[in-house]
mmCIF file of C-alpha atoms in Angstrom:
data_model
loop_
_atom_site.group_PDB
_atom_site.id
_atom_site.type_symbol
_atom_site.label_atom_id
_atom_site.label_comp_id
_atom_site.label_asym_id
_atom_site.label_seq_id
_atom_site.Cartn_x
_atom_site.Cartn_y
_atom_site.Cartn_z
ATOM 1 C CA MET A 990 116.556 117.293 77.300
ATOM 2 C CA LYS A 991 117.642 115.273 80.349
ATOM 3 C CA LYS A 992 120.836 113.156 79.911
ATOM 4 C CA THR A 993 119.060 110.232 81.703
ATOM 5 C CA GLN A 994 116.395 109.999 78.969
ATOM 6 C CA LEU A 995 118.998 109.618 76.285
ATOM 7 C CA LEU A 996 120.925 107.157 78.388
ATOM 8 C CA LYS A 997 117.933 104.821 78.915
ATOM 9 C CA GLY A 998 117.988 103.567 75.379
ATOM 10 C CA VAL A 999 121.681 102.847 75.148
ATOM 11 C CA LEU A 1000 122.528 101.556 78.597
ATOM 12 C CA ASP A 1001 121.565 97.912 77.771
ATOM 13 C CA GLY A 1002 124.058 97.940 74.965
ATOM 14 C CA CYS A 1003 126.818 99.604 77.031
ATOM 15 C CA VAL A 1004 126.449 96.961 79.823
ATOM 16 C CA LEU A 1005 126.566 94.195 77.382
ATOM 17 C CA LEU A 1006 129.725 95.556 75.836
ATOM 18 C CA ILE A 1007 131.399 95.825 79.211
ATOM 19 C CA LEU A 1008 130.402 92.234 79.911
ATOM 20 C CA GLN A 1009 131.942 91.181 76.628
ATOM 21 C CA GLU A 1010 135.305 91.981 78.259
ATOM 22 C CA GLY A 1011 134.680 89.659 81.081
ATOM 23 C CA GLU A 1012 132.492 88.764 84.059
ATOM 24 C CA VAL A 1013 131.531 91.476 86.615
ATOM 25 C CA TYR A 1014 129.540 91.899 89.778
ATOM 26 C CA GLY A 1015 127.209 94.742 90.473
ATOM 27 C CA TYR A 1016 129.534 97.232 92.191
ATOM 28 C CA GLU A 1017 132.268 96.587 89.700
ATOM 29 C CA LEU A 1018 129.860 97.274 86.774
ATOM 30 C CA VAL A 1019 128.789 100.541 88.395
ATOM 31 C CA GLN A 1020 132.452 101.495 88.733
ATOM 32 C CA LYS A 1021 133.195 100.611 85.124
ATOM 33 C CA LEU A 1022 130.360 102.632 83.904
ATOM 34 C CA ARG A 1023 131.539 105.677 85.876
ATOM 35 C CA GLN A 1024 135.093 105.174 84.611
ATOM 36 C CA ALA A 1025 133.636 105.080 81.040
ATOM 37 C CA GLY A 1026 132.175 108.478 81.517
ATOM 38 C CA PHE A 1027 128.735 107.834 82.988
ATOM 39 C CA THR A 1028 129.880 109.618 86.122
ATOM 40 C CA GLU A 1029 126.459 109.810 87.690
ATOM 41 C CA MET A 1030 125.735 106.098 87.417
ATOM 42 C CA VAL A 1031 124.285 104.505 90.558
ATOM 43 C CA GLY A 1032 123.363 100.998 91.680
ATOM 44 C CA GLY A 1033 119.721 101.961 91.640
ATOM 45 C CA THR A 1034 119.904 102.240 87.915
ATOM 46 C CA VAL A 1035 122.183 99.172 87.314
ATOM 47 C CA TYR A 1036 120.293 96.494 89.369
ATOM 48 C CA PRO A 1037 116.907 96.689 87.511
ATOM 49 C CA LEU A 1038 118.924 96.673 84.289
ATOM 50 C CA LEU A 1039 120.881 93.628 85.281
ATOM 51 C CA GLN A 1040 117.583 91.904 86.237
ATOM 52 C CA LYS A 1041 116.066 92.736 82.901
ATOM 53 C CA LEU A 1042 119.063 91.552 80.935
ATOM 54 C CA GLU A 1043 119.106 88.227 82.857
ATOM 55 C CA LYS A 1044 115.306 87.690 82.494
ATOM 56 C CA ASN A 1045 115.701 88.420 78.710
ATOM 57 C CA GLY A 1046 118.416 85.702 78.405
ATOM 58 C CA LEU A 1047 121.069 88.274 77.320
ATOM 59 C CA THR A 1048 123.149 87.557 80.389
ATOM 60 C CA ASN A 1049 123.341 84.814 83.049
ATOM 61 C CA SER A 1050 124.941 84.708 86.470
ATOM 62 C CA VAL A 1051 127.002 82.405 88.634
ATOM 63 C CA LYS A 1052 127.691 82.513 92.362
ATOM 64 C CA LYS A 1053 131.377 82.425 93.302
ATOM 65 C CA PRO A 1054 132.901 82.174 96.779
ATOM 66 C CA SER A 1055 133.930 85.545 98.172
ATOM 67 C CA PRO A 1056 136.697 86.091 100.794
ATOM 68 C CA ASP A 1057 134.603 88.737 102.553
ATOM 69 C CA GLY A 1058 131.430 86.782 103.179
ATOM 70 C CA PRO A 1059 128.576 85.246 101.316
ATOM 71 C CA ASP A 1060 128.930 83.951 97.691
ATOM 72 C CA ARG A 1061 129.073 86.749 95.189
ATOM 73 C CA LYS A 1062 126.986 86.980 92.050
ATOM 74 C CA TYR A 1063 128.927 87.537 88.864
ATOM 75 C CA TYR A 1064 127.313 88.327 85.509
ATOM 76 C CA HIS A 1065 128.239 86.883 82.193
ATOM 77 C CA ILE A 1066 127.052 87.760 78.601
ATOM 78 C CA THR A 1067 125.314 84.930 76.758
ATOM 79 C CA GLU A 1068 125.443 84.107 73.034
ATOM 80 C CA GLU A 1069 122.180 85.907 72.573
ATOM 81 C CA GLY A 1070 123.719 88.896 74.473
ATOM 82 C CA ARG A 1071 126.679 88.974 72.096
ATOM 83 C CA GLU A 1072 124.345 89.095 69.119
ATOM 84 C CA TYR A 1073 122.409 91.857 70.778
ATOM 85 C CA ALA A 1074 125.600 93.847 71.389
ATOM 86 C CA GLU A 1075 126.698 93.456 67.740
ATOM 87 C CA GLN A 1076 123.293 94.648 66.618
ATOM 88 C CA PHE A 1077 123.552 97.593 69.074
ATOM 89 C CA ILE A 1078 126.940 98.784 67.647
ATOM 90 C CA GLN A 1079 125.591 98.652 64.152
ATOM 91 C CA ASN A 1080 122.358 100.539 65.103
ATOM 92 C CA TRP A 1081 124.446 103.151 67.182
ATOM 93 C CA GLU A 1082 126.836 103.886 64.341
ATOM 94 C CA GLU A 1083 123.961 104.370 61.834
ATOM 95 C CA MET A 1084 122.088 106.523 64.215
ATOM 96 C CA THR A 1085 125.008 108.640 65.341
ATOM 97 C CA GLY A 1086 125.988 109.162 61.748
ATOM 98 C CA SER A 1087 122.410 110.433 60.929
ATOM 99 C CA VAL A 1088 122.310 112.614 64.064
ATOM 100 C CA ALA A 1089 125.783 113.982 63.486
ATOM 101 C CA ALA A 1090 124.655 114.977 59.823
ATOM 102 C CA ILE A 1091 121.523 116.733 61.109
ATOM 103 C CA ILE A 1092 123.585 118.648 63.741
ATOM 104 C CA GLU A 1093 126.246 119.641 61.140
ATOM 105 C CA LYS A 1094 123.525 120.818 58.690
ATOM 106 C CA GLY A 1095 121.841 122.786 61.527
ATOM 107 C CA LYS A 1096 125.210 124.461 62.471
ATOM 108 C CA SER A 1097 126.060 125.465 58.809
ATOM 109 C CA ASN A 1098 122.657 127.110 58.488
ATOM 110 C CA GLU A 1099 123.160 129.280 61.501
ATOM 111 C CA MET B 956 114.536 73.729 100.816
ATOM 112 C CA SER B 957 113.336 77.140 99.791
ATOM 113 C CA LYS B 958 112.545 77.928 103.509
ATOM 114 C CA GLN B 959 116.049 76.808 104.553
ATOM 115 C CA ARG B 960 117.546 78.934 101.752
ATOM 116 C CA LYS B 961 115.565 81.986 102.830
ATOM 117 C CA LYS B 962 116.642 81.501 106.347
ATOM 118 C CA GLU B 963 120.285 81.261 105.188
ATOM 119 C CA LEU B 964 119.980 84.405 103.108
ATOM 120 C CA LEU B 965 118.324 86.373 106.071
ATOM 121 C CA GLU B 966 121.135 85.263 108.483
ATOM 122 C CA GLN B 967 123.776 86.328 105.931
ATOM 123 C CA ASN B 968 122.093 89.656 105.475
ATOM 124 C CA ASN B 969 121.816 90.259 109.262
ATOM 125 C CA GLU B 970 125.346 89.379 109.737
ATOM 126 C CA LEU B 971 126.798 91.401 106.870
ATOM 127 C CA ARG B 972 124.713 94.458 107.620
ATOM 128 C CA GLU B 973 126.596 94.906 110.828
ATOM 129 C CA LYS B 974 129.635 95.910 108.732
ATOM 130 C CA LEU B 975 127.823 99.013 107.473
ATOM 131 C CA TYR B 976 128.484 102.487 109.203
ATOM 132 C CA PRO B 977 125.367 103.884 111.065
ATOM 133 C CA GLU B 978 124.391 106.235 108.203
ATOM 134 C CA ASN B 979 124.806 103.659 105.499
ATOM 135 C CA LYS B 980 122.991 100.999 107.584
ATOM 136 C CA GLN B 981 120.020 103.376 108.011
ATOM 137 C CA TYR B 982 119.925 104.008 104.328
ATOM 138 C CA TYR B 983 120.133 100.320 103.472
ATOM 139 C CA GLU B 984 117.627 99.221 106.161
ATOM 140 C CA LYS B 985 115.082 101.656 104.758
ATOM 141 C CA LEU B 986 115.458 100.095 101.418
ATOM 142 C CA LEU B 987 115.325 96.624 102.848
ATOM 143 C CA SER B 988 112.013 97.421 104.809
ATOM 144 C CA TYR B 989 110.468 99.095 101.789
ATOM 145 C CA MET B 990 111.249 96.179 99.503
ATOM 146 C CA ARG B 991 110.288 93.463 101.969
ATOM 147 C CA LEU B 992 106.977 95.160 102.886
ATOM 148 C CA GLY B 993 106.116 95.529 99.169
ATOM 149 C CA SER B 994 106.848 91.946 98.275
ATOM 150 C CA PHE B 995 104.219 89.858 99.901
ATOM 151 C CA PHE B 996 103.365 88.345 96.465
ATOM 152 C CA HIS B 997 106.856 88.061 95.034
ATOM 153 C CA ASP B 998 109.426 85.183 95.021
ATOM 154 C CA PRO B 999 111.131 85.638 98.434
ATOM 155 C CA ILE B 1000 114.266 83.874 97.494
ATOM 156 C CA GLU B 1001 114.807 86.142 94.447
ATOM 157 C CA LEU B 1002 114.129 89.218 96.648
ATOM 158 C CA GLU B 1003 116.472 88.073 99.359
ATOM 159 C CA GLU B 1004 119.237 87.297 96.868
ATOM 160 C CA LEU B 1005 118.874 90.784 95.393
ATOM 161 C CA LEU B 1006 118.875 92.468 98.758
ATOM 162 C CA LEU B 1007 122.020 90.527 99.803
ATOM 163 C CA GLU B 1008 123.710 91.382 96.444
ATOM 164 C CA ILE B 1009 122.905 95.096 96.971
ATOM 165 C CA LEU B 1010 124.315 94.832 100.525
ATOM 166 C CA GLN B 1011 127.573 93.171 99.489
ATOM 167 C CA ASP B 1012 128.088 95.948 96.874
ATOM 168 C CA THR B 1013 127.129 98.661 99.469
ATOM 169 C CA VAL B 1014 129.799 97.255 101.842
ATOM 170 C CA ASP B 1015 132.405 97.384 98.979
ATOM 171 C CA ALA B 1016 131.369 100.917 98.167
ATOM 172 C CA GLN B 1017 131.788 101.819 101.781
ATOM 173 C CA GLU B 1018 135.231 100.332 101.772
ATOM 174 C CA ASN B 1019 136.053 102.521 98.767
ATOM 175 C CA GLY B 1020 134.937 105.615 100.590
ATOM 176 C CA ASP B 1021 131.397 105.951 98.957
ATOM 177 C CA SER B 1022 128.391 106.247 101.116
ATOM 178 C CA ALA B 1023 125.344 104.026 100.586
ATOM 179 C CA ARG B 1024 123.597 106.990 99.018
ATOM 180 C CA ASP B 1025 126.451 107.722 96.623
ATOM 181 C CA PHE B 1026 126.471 104.134 95.559
ATOM 182 C CA PHE B 1027 122.796 103.341 95.218
ATOM 183 C CA GLY B 1028 121.437 106.718 94.293
ATOM 184 C CA VAL B 1029 119.264 109.437 95.878
ATOM 185 C CA ASP B 1030 115.985 108.085 94.557
ATOM 186 C CA ALA B 1031 116.121 104.732 96.227
ATOM 187 C CA LYS B 1032 112.318 104.351 96.256
ATOM 188 C CA THR B 1033 112.045 104.423 92.433
ATOM 189 C CA ALA B 1034 114.966 102.027 92.100
ATOM 190 C CA ALA B 1035 113.321 99.737 94.615
ATOM 191 C CA ASP B 1036 109.966 99.853 92.743
ATOM 192 C CA ASP B 1037 111.892 99.043 89.439
ATOM 193 C CA CYS B 1038 113.639 96.090 91.119
ATOM 194 C CA LEU B 1039 110.422 94.779 92.691
ATOM 195 C CA ALA B 1040 108.600 95.008 89.338
ATOM 196 C CA ARG B 1041 111.136 92.624 87.774
ATOM 197 C CA ILE B 1042 111.004 89.984 90.542
ATOM 198 C CA GLU B 1043 108.837 87.004 89.759
ATOM 199 C CA MET B 1044 105.361 86.906 91.281
ATOM 200 C CA LYS B 1045 104.446 83.746 93.257
ATOM 201 C CA LYS B 1046 100.864 82.820 93.955
ATOM 202 C CA SER B 1047 101.913 80.624 96.896
ATOM 203 C CA GLU B 1048 103.246 83.715 98.679
ATOM 204 C CA GLY B 1049 99.882 85.452 98.262
ATOM 205 C CA VAL B 1050 98.024 82.336 99.565
ATOM 206 C CA LYS B 1051 100.406 82.282 102.559
ATOM 207 C CA LEU B 1052 99.711 85.943 103.341
ATOM 208 C CA PHE B 1053 95.958 85.360 103.022
ATOM 209 C CA GLY B 1054 96.234 82.457 105.534
ATOM 210 C CA ILE B 1055 98.076 84.769 107.978
ATOM 211 C CA VAL B 1056 95.413 87.396 107.716
ATOM 212 C CA LEU B 1057 92.750 84.802 107.885
ATOM 213 C CA LEU B 1058 94.168 83.262 111.050
ATOM 214 C CA MET B 1059 94.668 86.644 112.651
ATOM 215 C CA SER B 1060 91.077 87.693 111.881
ATOM 216 C CA VAL B 1061 89.734 84.428 113.261
ATOM 217 C CA PHE B 1062 91.890 84.965 116.413
ATOM 218 C CA LEU B 1063 90.722 88.533 116.861
ATOM 219 C CA THR B 1064 86.944 87.695 116.218
ATOM 220 C CA SER B 1065 86.778 84.495 118.359
ATOM 221 C CA MET B 1066 88.675 86.018 121.292
ATOM 222 C CA ARG B 1067 85.829 88.308 122.171
ATOM 223 C CA GLY B 1068 83.428 85.375 122.383
ATOM 224 C CA LEU B 1069 85.939 83.451 124.493
ATOM 225 C CA VAL B 1070 86.604 86.386 126.924
ATOM 226 C CA GLN B 1071 82.911 86.948 127.669
ATOM 227 C CA PRO B 1072 80.978 83.683 127.763
ATOM 228 C CA GLU B 1073 77.533 85.309 127.486
ATOM 229 C CA GLU B 1074 78.564 86.917 124.152
ATOM 230 C CA GLY B 1075 79.109 83.657 122.381
ATOM 231 C CA ILE B 1076 80.973 83.160 118.995
ATOM 232 C CA ASN B 1077 78.704 84.222 116.126
ATOM 233 C CA PHE B 1078 79.759 82.800 112.630
ATOM 234 C CA VAL B 1079 78.169 85.638 110.658
ATOM 235 C CA SER B 1080 79.985 88.110 112.834
ATOM 236 C CA ILE B 1081 83.242 86.219 112.366
ATOM 237 C CA PHE B 1082 82.901 86.280 108.554
ATOM 238 C CA ALA B 1083 82.029 90.073 108.549
ATOM 239 C CA GLN B 1084 84.919 90.843 110.854
ATOM 240 C CA ILE B 1085 87.357 88.794 108.805
ATOM 241 C CA LEU B 1086 86.590 91.178 105.808
ATOM 242 C CA LEU B 1087 86.964 94.213 108.109
ATOM 243 C CA TYR B 1088 90.252 93.206 109.700
ATOM 244 C CA SER B 1089 91.734 92.104 106.322
ATOM 245 C CA THR B 1090 90.897 95.413 104.952
ATOM 246 C CA VAL B 1091 92.300 97.385 107.951
ATOM 247 C CA ILE B 1092 95.502 95.232 108.092
ATOM 248 C CA GLY B 1093 96.065 95.644 104.380
ATOM 249 C CA LEU B 1094 95.598 99.471 104.701
ATOM 250 C CA PHE B 1095 97.988 99.574 107.702
ATOM 251 C CA PHE B 1096 100.769 97.838 105.929
ATOM 252 C CA ARG B 1097 100.292 99.995 102.816
ATOM 253 C CA TRP B 1098 100.578 103.006 105.071
ATOM 254 C CA VAL B 1099 103.702 101.676 106.923
ATOM 255 C CA ARG B 1100 105.403 101.060 103.537
ATOM 256 C CA LYS B 1101 104.414 104.476 102.178
ATOM 257 C CA SER B 1102 105.769 106.206 105.249
ATOM 258 C CA ILE B 1103 109.189 104.705 104.824
ATOM 259 C CA TYR B 1104 110.230 107.150 102.022
ATOM 260 C CA LYS B 1105 107.535 109.768 102.437
ATOM 261 C CA LYS B 1106 107.261 111.869 105.507
ATOM 262 C CA THR B 1107 103.575 111.346 105.918
ATOM 263 C CA PHE B 1108 101.490 113.730 108.105
ATOM 264 C CA LEU B 1109 101.101 111.028 110.776
ATOM 265 C CA ALA B 1110 104.700 109.912 110.776
ATOM 266 C CA ASN B 1111 105.968 113.488 111.050
ATOM 267 C CA ASN B 1112 103.533 114.752 113.575
ATOM 268 C CA ILE B 1113 104.065 114.651 117.312
ATOM 269 C CA PHE B 1114 100.399 113.817 117.666
ATOM 270 C CA GLY B 1115 100.751 111.041 115.032
ATOM 271 C CA PRO B 1116 100.596 108.097 117.505
ATOM 272 C CA ILE B 1117 97.563 109.636 119.268
ATOM 273 C CA ILE B 1118 95.685 110.043 115.964
ATOM 274 C CA ILE B 1119 96.506 106.459 115.063
ATOM 275 C CA ALA B 1120 95.375 105.301 118.459
ATOM 276 C CA ALA B 1121 92.112 107.164 118.066
ATOM 277 C CA GLY B 1122 91.628 105.713 114.586
ATOM 278 C CA MET B 1123 92.182 102.220 116.104
ATOM 279 C CA LEU B 1124 89.493 102.971 118.766
ATOM 280 C CA LEU B 1125 86.962 104.133 116.011
ATOM 281 C CA PHE B 1126 87.283 100.644 114.679
ATOM 282 C CA ILE B 1127 84.938 99.760 117.442
ATOM 283 C CA VAL B 1128 81.991 101.295 115.537
ATOM 284 C CA PRO B 1129 81.904 98.801 112.636
ATOM 285 C CA VAL B 1130 82.675 95.912 115.043
ATOM 286 C CA VAL B 1131 79.798 96.845 117.321
ATOM 287 C CA LEU B 1132 77.486 97.269 114.174
ATOM 288 C CA ILE B 1133 78.509 93.833 113.044
ATOM 289 C CA GLU B 1134 77.762 92.326 116.444
ATOM 290 C CA LEU B 1135 74.346 93.990 116.582
ATOM 291 C CA LEU B 1136 73.297 92.943 113.127
ATOM 292 C CA SER B 1137 74.535 89.357 113.318
ATOM 293 C CA PRO B 1138 71.632 86.858 113.695
ATOM 294 C CA GLU B 1139 71.534 85.126 117.083
ATOM 295 C CA SER B 1140 70.780 81.592 115.596
ATOM 296 C CA TRP B 1141 74.397 81.511 114.197
ATOM 297 C CA SER B 1142 76.024 81.716 117.769
ATOM 298 C CA VAL B 1143 77.828 79.003 119.810
ATOM 299 C CA TYR B 1144 78.541 79.373 123.494
ATOM 300 C CA PRO B 1145 81.811 77.584 124.610
ATOM 301 C CA SER B 1146 82.172 76.018 127.984
ATOM 302 C CA PRO B 1147 84.527 77.698 130.346
ATOM 303 C CA THR B 1148 87.183 74.897 130.063
ATOM 304 C CA ILE B 1149 87.049 75.072 126.235
ATOM 305 C CA ALA B 1150 87.211 78.853 126.239
ATOM 306 C CA ILE B 1151 90.333 78.896 128.530
ATOM 307 C CA GLY B 1152 91.913 76.075 126.681
ATOM 308 C CA VAL B 1153 91.359 77.501 123.176
ATOM 309 C CA SER B 1154 92.503 81.047 124.214
ATOM 310 C CA ILE B 1155 95.692 79.687 125.867
ATOM 311 C CA LEU B 1156 96.388 77.653 122.578
ATOM 312 C CA LEU B 1157 95.777 80.726 120.428
ATOM 313 C CA SER B 1158 98.169 82.727 122.529
ATOM 314 C CA ILE B 1159 100.927 80.069 122.441
ATOM 315 C CA ALA B 1160 100.538 79.749 118.604
ATOM 316 C CA ALA B 1161 100.635 83.563 118.162
ATOM 317 C CA THR B 1162 103.811 83.619 120.426
ATOM 318 C CA ILE B 1163 105.596 80.785 118.487
ATOM 319 C CA LYS B 1164 104.738 82.445 115.049
ATOM 320 C CA PHE B 1165 106.121 85.717 116.445
ATOM 321 C CA VAL B 1166 109.406 84.237 117.683
ATOM 322 C CA LEU B 1167 109.926 82.419 114.354
ATOM 323 C CA LEU B 1168 109.417 85.778 112.418
ATOM 324 C CA PRO B 1169 112.561 87.294 110.793
ATOM 325 C CA LYS B 1170 113.999 90.116 112.777
ATOM 326 C CA GLU B 1171 112.724 93.008 110.537
ATOM 327 C CA GLU B 1172 109.211 91.547 110.420
ATOM 328 C CA LYS B 1173 109.062 91.372 114.177
ATOM 329 C CA LYS B 1174 109.046 95.228 114.142
ATOM 330 C CA ALA B 1175 105.758 95.328 112.273
ATOM 331 C CA TRP B 1176 104.064 92.815 114.599
ATOM 332 C CA SER B 1177 105.620 93.768 117.983
ATOM 333 C CA GLY B 1178 102.446 95.444 119.393
ATOM 334 C CA MET B 1179 100.215 92.525 118.424
ATOM 335 C CA LEU B 1180 101.511 89.895 120.781
ATOM 336 C CA PRO B 1181 100.728 91.630 124.144
ATOM 337 C CA ILE B 1182 97.198 92.166 122.831
ATOM 338 C CA ALA B 1183 96.839 88.249 122.342
ATOM 339 C CA TRP B 1184 98.153 87.677 125.833
ATOM 340 C CA MET B 1185 95.786 90.261 127.284
ATOM 341 C CA TYR B 1186 92.852 88.507 125.703
ATOM 342 C CA THR B 1187 93.983 85.124 127.135
ATOM 343 C CA ALA B 1188 94.389 86.714 130.543
ATOM 344 C CA LEU B 1189 90.886 88.279 130.232
ATOM 345 C CA THR B 1190 89.485 84.827 129.308
ATOM 346 C CA ILE B 1191 91.064 83.224 132.262
ATOM 347 C CA LEU B 1192 89.842 85.855 134.665
ATOM 348 C CA ASN B 1193 86.282 85.743 133.261
ATOM 349 C CA HIS B 1194 85.877 82.080 133.381
ATOM 350 C CA TRP B 1195 87.880 81.197 136.528
ATOM 351 C CA ALA B 1196 85.553 81.116 139.577
ATOM 352 C CA PRO B 1197 87.753 83.158 142.021
ATOM 353 C CA PHE B 1198 87.894 86.063 139.589
ATOM 354 C CA ALA B 1199 84.760 85.712 137.540
ATOM 355 C CA GLU B 1200 82.409 87.463 139.965
ATOM 356 C CA TRP B 1201 85.046 90.283 140.558
ATOM 357 C CA MET B 1202 85.263 90.817 136.752
ATOM 358 C CA GLN B 1203 81.553 91.167 136.537
ATOM 359 C CA GLU B 1204 81.574 93.623 139.274
ATOM 360 C CA TYR B 1205 84.041 95.899 137.561
ATOM 361 C CA PRO B 1206 83.070 95.924 133.911
ATOM 362 C CA LEU B 1207 85.852 98.399 133.179
ATOM 363 C CA PHE B 1208 88.228 95.463 133.187
ATOM 364 C CA ASN B 1209 86.451 93.996 130.190
ATOM 365 C CA GLY B 1210 85.737 97.169 128.270
ATOM 366 C CA PHE B 1211 87.662 100.420 128.910
ATOM 367 C CA PHE B 1212 91.071 99.065 130.268
ATOM 368 C CA PRO B 1213 91.594 96.512 127.442
ATOM 369 C CA LEU B 1214 90.931 99.203 124.930
ATOM 370 C CA ILE B 1215 93.548 101.583 126.677
ATOM 371 C CA PHE B 1216 95.887 98.657 126.676
ATOM 372 C CA ILE B 1217 95.391 98.027 122.868
ATOM 373 C CA ALA B 1218 95.904 101.692 122.247
ATOM 374 C CA ILE B 1219 99.203 101.752 124.200
ATOM 375 C CA CYS B 1220 100.299 98.684 122.303
ATOM 376 C CA MET B 1221 99.496 100.314 118.947
ATOM 377 C CA ILE B 1222 101.412 103.500 120.000
ATOM 378 C CA ILE B 1223 104.466 101.412 120.909
ATOM 379 C CA ASN B 1224 104.205 99.490 117.666
ATOM 380 C CA PHE B 1225 103.985 102.720 115.712
ATOM 381 C CA ARG B 1226 107.061 104.123 117.469
ATOM 382 C CA VAL B 1227 109.119 100.871 116.843
ATOM 383 C CA ILE B 1228 108.198 100.999 113.094
ATOM 384 C CA ASN B 1229 108.929 104.747 112.723
ATOM 385 C CA LYS B 1230 111.964 104.769 115.032
ATOM 386 C CA GLU B 1231 114.131 106.427 112.460
ATOM 387 C CA GLU B 1232 111.632 109.114 111.620
ATOM 388 C CA THR B 1233 110.464 109.689 115.242
ATOM 389 C CA PRO B 1234 110.550 113.376 116.066
ATOM 390 C CA GLU B 1235 113.201 114.353 118.730
ATOM 391 C CA ILE B 1236 110.584 115.154 121.225
ATOM 392 C CA PHE B 1237 109.908 111.399 121.672
ATOM 393 C CA GLU B 1238 113.609 110.479 121.881
ATOM 394 C CA GLN B 1239 114.219 110.649 125.560
#
C-alpha cells in the first residue's frame, strides 16, 4: 500500500495540530511537516489542503506585510478547527490502538 | 475594485517572478500558464492570490537551496487541478469569456464582407460562423493547455506548426459551405466609406484590447492581431479607388496571399506559445 494513501486521511488533522502551535504560511507549513517526518511533503499537496480547510471554516487567513515583497498570507486555526483537531486525536488514538492490536495478533500467530 | 486588485496582483507576480532562477522560473511559469488557461470560469482574484502565494513560497524555497520542483512537487499538473477545483466558480467570468469569443467571431465573420464589397454581410452566415469559431477557439485553448504538461504529438514534432497551419487552412471548407448555404435575402452590402470606417474601428479595438491584456495572455493572442490589421488593409485596398481596380486584376491578393499570411501568423503564434517545448531545430 502506498504511504500517500494512508496519509490522505490524516493530513488534515496533522496540519491543524501544527496550526494550533501558531500561525504559519505555506512554505513554513511544508517545512514543519517535513521536519515532523513527512519528508516527501510538497507544496502541491499542501495548497489544495489549505484551501479545503479554509473553505470548511477550520482555518482562516490574514495578510501581513512582508519585508521581501507583497503581503504574505498566514493561516490560523479557528475554534471549529480546534474542535476538529481534538476529535482527530481521539479518533487517531482509538484507531491506532485497534490497528496495533490486530498487528500484534497477526505477529503472534506467525 | 476587483479589476484594480487583479492588476495589482499581476504586477506583483511579474515583479517577484524575476527573482526566480531560470529553471525555477520555467517550472513556475508552466504552472501559472496551466492554471490561468484553465480558469476562465473561476474567480480571478482567488486564483491570482493563490498563484502569488505559491510564487512567494517558491522564492523562499529557492533561497533555502530547494528548487521549485523540490518544493512544489513532481506532479505539478495534478496539484494544479486540485487547486483549481477548490477555487470558486464565477458566472460573470464565463459571461465575459463568451463576450470575447462572440466579439472575435463577429469580427472575423464581418471582415470578409467588409473586405470584398460584392460579398456583403450575411446574418445567417455570421450566426453559423460564430458557432464554428467558438468551437474552434475553445478546442484551440484546450489543446494549448493540454500541451503544457503533456508532450503532445504536435508540440513535439518538427512538422507540428505545418500540420497546425494545414488544419487552419482546412477551416475554409466549413466557412465556404456556410457561405454557399446562407440565403441571399439576409445579406447587407455596406458602402465603401462604412466598410473602411468599420474595419479601421475594429482593428483599433482589437489593438487596444491586445495592449491591455496581461503579459502571459498576450502570448496566446499574439498571432491574431496582424490578421486583424491585414483585413483592415485589404478592406482599404479593395474600396479605395486607386487600388480597387488593381486588387480586382490580381485576385491572389484577396485569396491566396491572405491565407498564407494567416498561416504564417498561426505558426508564429504556435512557436511563441510552445517556446519552452520547441525542438532545438527551431532554435536558431
